[in-house]
Amino acid sequence: QVELVESGGGSVQPGGSLRLSCTVSGDTFDYCLGWFRQAPEKGREGVALIYPQLGYTFYADSVKGRFTISQDNDKNTIFLDMNSLKPEDTATYYCAATARCASWSYRRNLLLGRPDEFDDWGRGTQVTVSS
């Protein structure tokens, strides 16, 4: 069983930066790993995705150029570096993992819109952006 634990959330001012971390345990060979977020009265939104086997990354249009997803060399931690934060980035952020990444070859970017494809989830970390 894959275990995911997020950390690093907090309250920041608009324009600020924050790094979220997700510790990963268990066998995630050939998985895709992603960050999703959910704001009050909104559904889960795919934010960023990484396919470590080939180093592919994908981002929602709303965060391109501002957020970066990465993985440490030991593949024990997934990061989400968030810059130029906006109030609309306020949400609970979740990391998630799917073992079905191979089934989405050539279209892995579409997994950002398919949270149902992710079987393993962390409990979330809150990010609040306000003045």
C-alpha positions as a Markdown table, in Angstrom:
| # | Residue | x | y | z |
|---|---|---|---|---|
| 1 | Gln | 0.0 | 0.0 | 0.0 |
| 2 | Val | 1.3 | 3.4 | -1.0 |
| 3 | Glu | 1.3 | 6.0 | 1.8 |
| 4 | Leu | 1.4 | 9.8 | 1.0 |
| 5 | Val | 1.8 | 12.5 | 3.5 |
| 6 | Glu | 1.7 | 16.2 | 2.6 |
| 7 | Ser | 3.3 | 19.0 | 4.5 |
| 8 | Gly | 4.4 | 22.6 | 4.0 |
| 9 | Gly | 1.1 | 24.4 | 3.8 |
| 10 | Gly | 0.5 | 27.7 | 5.5 |
| 11 | Ser | -0.7 | 31.3 | 5.1 |
| 12 | Val | 1.1 | 33.7 | 2.7 |
| 13 | Gln | 0.6 | 37.0 | 1.1 |
| 14 | Pro | -0.2 | 37.4 | -2.6 |
| 15 | Gly | 3.0 | 37.2 | -4.6 |
| 16 | Gly | 4.6 | 35.0 | -2.0 |
| 17 | Ser | 6.1 | 31.5 | -2.4 |
| 18 | Leu | 5.6 | 28.2 | -0.7 |
| 19 | Arg | 7.0 | 24.7 | -1.1 |
| 20 | Leu | 4.8 | 21.7 | -0.5 |
| 21 | Ser | 6.2 | 18.3 | 0.2 |
| 22 | Cys | 4.7 | 14.9 | -0.1 |
| 23 | Thr | 6.6 | 12.0 | 1.4 |
| 24 | Val | 6.0 | 8.7 | -0.4 |
| 25 | Ser | 6.3 | 5.2 | 0.9 |
| 26 | Gly | 5.6 | 1.9 | -0.8 |
| 27 | Asp | 6.2 | 0.6 | -4.3 |
| 28 | Thr | 5.5 | 3.4 | -6.8 |
| 29 | Phe | 7.5 | 2.0 | -9.7 |
| 30 | Asp | 6.1 | 3.3 | -13.0 |
| 31 | Tyr | 3.5 | 5.4 | -11.2 |
| 32 | Cys | 2.3 | 8.9 | -12.1 |
| 33 | Leu | 2.3 | 11.3 | -9.1 |
| 34 | Gly | 0.3 | 14.4 | -8.9 |
| 35 | Trp | -0.9 | 17.4 | -7.0 |
| 36 | Phe | -4.6 | 18.3 | -6.8 |
| 37 | Arg | -6.3 | 21.0 | -4.9 |
| 38 | Gln | -9.8 | 21.7 | -3.7 |
| 39 | Ala | -11.2 | 25.0 | -2.7 |
| 40 | Pro | -14.5 | 25.5 | -0.8 |
| 41 | Glu | -17.5 | 24.8 | -2.9 |
| 42 | Lys | -15.3 | 23.6 | -5.8 |
| 43 | Gly | -14.3 | 20.1 | -7.0 |
| 44 | Arg | -10.9 | 18.7 | -7.1 |
| 45 | Glu | -8.6 | 20.4 | -9.6 |
| 46 | Gly | -5.5 | 18.8 | -11.1 |
| 47 | Val | -2.6 | 21.1 | -10.6 |
| 48 | Ala | 0.6 | 19.3 | -11.6 |
| 49 | Leu | 1.7 | 15.8 | -12.7 |
| 50 | Ile | 5.0 | 14.0 | -12.9 |
| 51 | Tyr | 6.0 | 10.8 | -14.6 |
| 52 | Pro | 9.4 | 10.1 | -13.0 |
| 53 | Gln | 10.4 | 7.2 | -15.3 |
| 54 | Leu | 10.7 | 9.6 | -18.3 |
| 55 | Gly | 10.9 | 12.9 | -16.4 |
| 56 | Tyr | 7.7 | 14.2 | -17.9 |
| 57 | Thr | 5.8 | 17.0 | -16.1 |
| 58 | Phe | 2.4 | 18.5 | -16.8 |
| 59 | Tyr | 0.6 | 21.5 | -15.4 |
| 60 | Ala | -2.8 | 23.1 | -15.3 |
| 61 | Asp | -3.0 | 26.2 | -17.4 |
| 62 | Ser | -3.8 | 28.2 | -14.3 |
| 63 | Val | -0.4 | 27.5 | -12.7 |
| 64 | Lys | 2.0 | 27.2 | -15.7 |
| 65 | Gly | 5.0 | 29.4 | -15.2 |
| 66 | Arg | 4.3 | 29.7 | -11.5 |
| 67 | Phe | 4.3 | 26.2 | -10.0 |
| 68 | Thr | 6.9 | 23.5 | -10.4 |
| 69 | Ile | 6.6 | 19.8 | -9.6 |
| 70 | Ser | 9.7 | 17.7 | -8.9 |
| 71 | Gln | 10.9 | 14.6 | -7.1 |
| 72 | Asp | 14.0 | 14.1 | -5.0 |
| 73 | Asn | 16.8 | 11.8 | -6.2 |
| 74 | Asp | 15.7 | 9.0 | -3.9 |
| 75 | Lys | 12.1 | 9.3 | -5.1 |
| 76 | Asn | 10.9 | 9.5 | -1.5 |
| 77 | Thr | 9.5 | 13.0 | -1.8 |
| 78 | Ile | 7.4 | 14.9 | -4.3 |
| 79 | Phe | 7.6 | 18.7 | -4.2 |
| 80 | Leu | 5.4 | 21.5 | -5.4 |
| 81 | Asp | 7.1 | 24.8 | -5.6 |
| 82 | Met | 4.6 | 27.6 | -5.8 |
| 83 | Asn | 5.6 | 31.1 | -6.7 |
| 84 | Ser | 3.7 | 34.3 | -7.4 |
| 85 | Leu | 0.8 | 33.0 | -5.4 |
| 86 | Lys | -2.6 | 34.4 | -5.9 |
| 87 | Pro | -5.7 | 34.5 | -3.6 |
| 88 | Glu | -7.4 | 32.0 | -6.0 |
| 89 | Asp | -4.7 | 29.5 | -5.2 |
| 90 | Thr | -6.2 | 29.1 | -1.8 |
| 91 | Ala | -7.2 | 25.5 | -1.3 |
| 92 | Thr | -6.4 | 22.3 | 0.4 |
| 93 | Tyr | -3.6 | 20.6 | -1.6 |
| 94 | Tyr | -3.4 | 16.9 | -2.0 |
| 95 | Cys | -0.8 | 14.6 | -3.4 |
| 96 | Ala | -1.9 | 11.5 | -5.2 |
| 97 | Ala | -0.6 | 8.5 | -7.0 |
| 98 | Thr | -1.8 | 6.2 | -9.8 |
| 99 | Ala | -0.5 | 2.8 | -10.8 |
| 100 | Arg | -2.2 | 3.0 | -14.2 |
| 101 | Cys | 0.2 | 5.6 | -15.7 |
| 102 | Ala | 1.2 | 3.2 | -18.5 |
| 103 | Ser | -2.4 | 3.0 | -19.7 |
| 104 | Trp | -2.3 | 6.7 | -20.4 |
| 105 | Ser | 0.7 | 6.7 | -22.6 |
| 106 | Tyr | 0.8 | 9.7 | -25.0 |
| 107 | Arg | -2.0 | 11.4 | -23.0 |
| 108 | Arg | -0.8 | 11.5 | -19.5 |
| 109 | Asn | -1.6 | 15.2 | -19.3 |
| 110 | Leu | -5.3 | 14.2 | -19.3 |
| 111 | Leu | -4.8 | 12.6 | -15.9 |
| 112 | Leu | -5.0 | 16.1 | -14.4 |
| 113 | Gly | -8.7 | 15.9 | -15.1 |
| 114 | Arg | -9.2 | 12.4 | -13.9 |
| 115 | Pro | -8.8 | 12.3 | -10.1 |
| 116 | Asp | -10.8 | 9.1 | -10.2 |
| 117 | Glu | -7.7 | 7.4 | -11.7 |
| 118 | Phe | -5.7 | 8.0 | -8.6 |
| 119 | Asp | -6.0 | 5.3 | -6.0 |
| 120 | Asp | -3.7 | 6.7 | -3.3 |
| 121 | Trp | -4.2 | 10.1 | -1.6 |
| 122 | Gly | -2.7 | 12.1 | 1.2 |
| 123 | Arg | -4.9 | 13.8 | 3.7 |
| 124 | Gly | -4.1 | 17.3 | 2.4 |
| 125 | Thr | -2.3 | 20.5 | 3.5 |
| 126 | Gln | -4.0 | 23.9 | 3.6 |
| 127 | Val | -2.7 | 26.8 | 1.6 |
| 128 | Thr | -4.1 | 30.2 | 2.2 |
| 129 | Val | -3.2 | 33.3 | 0.1 |
| 130 | Ser | -4.5 | 36.6 | 1.5 |
| 131 | Ser | -3.4 | 40.0 | 2.4 |
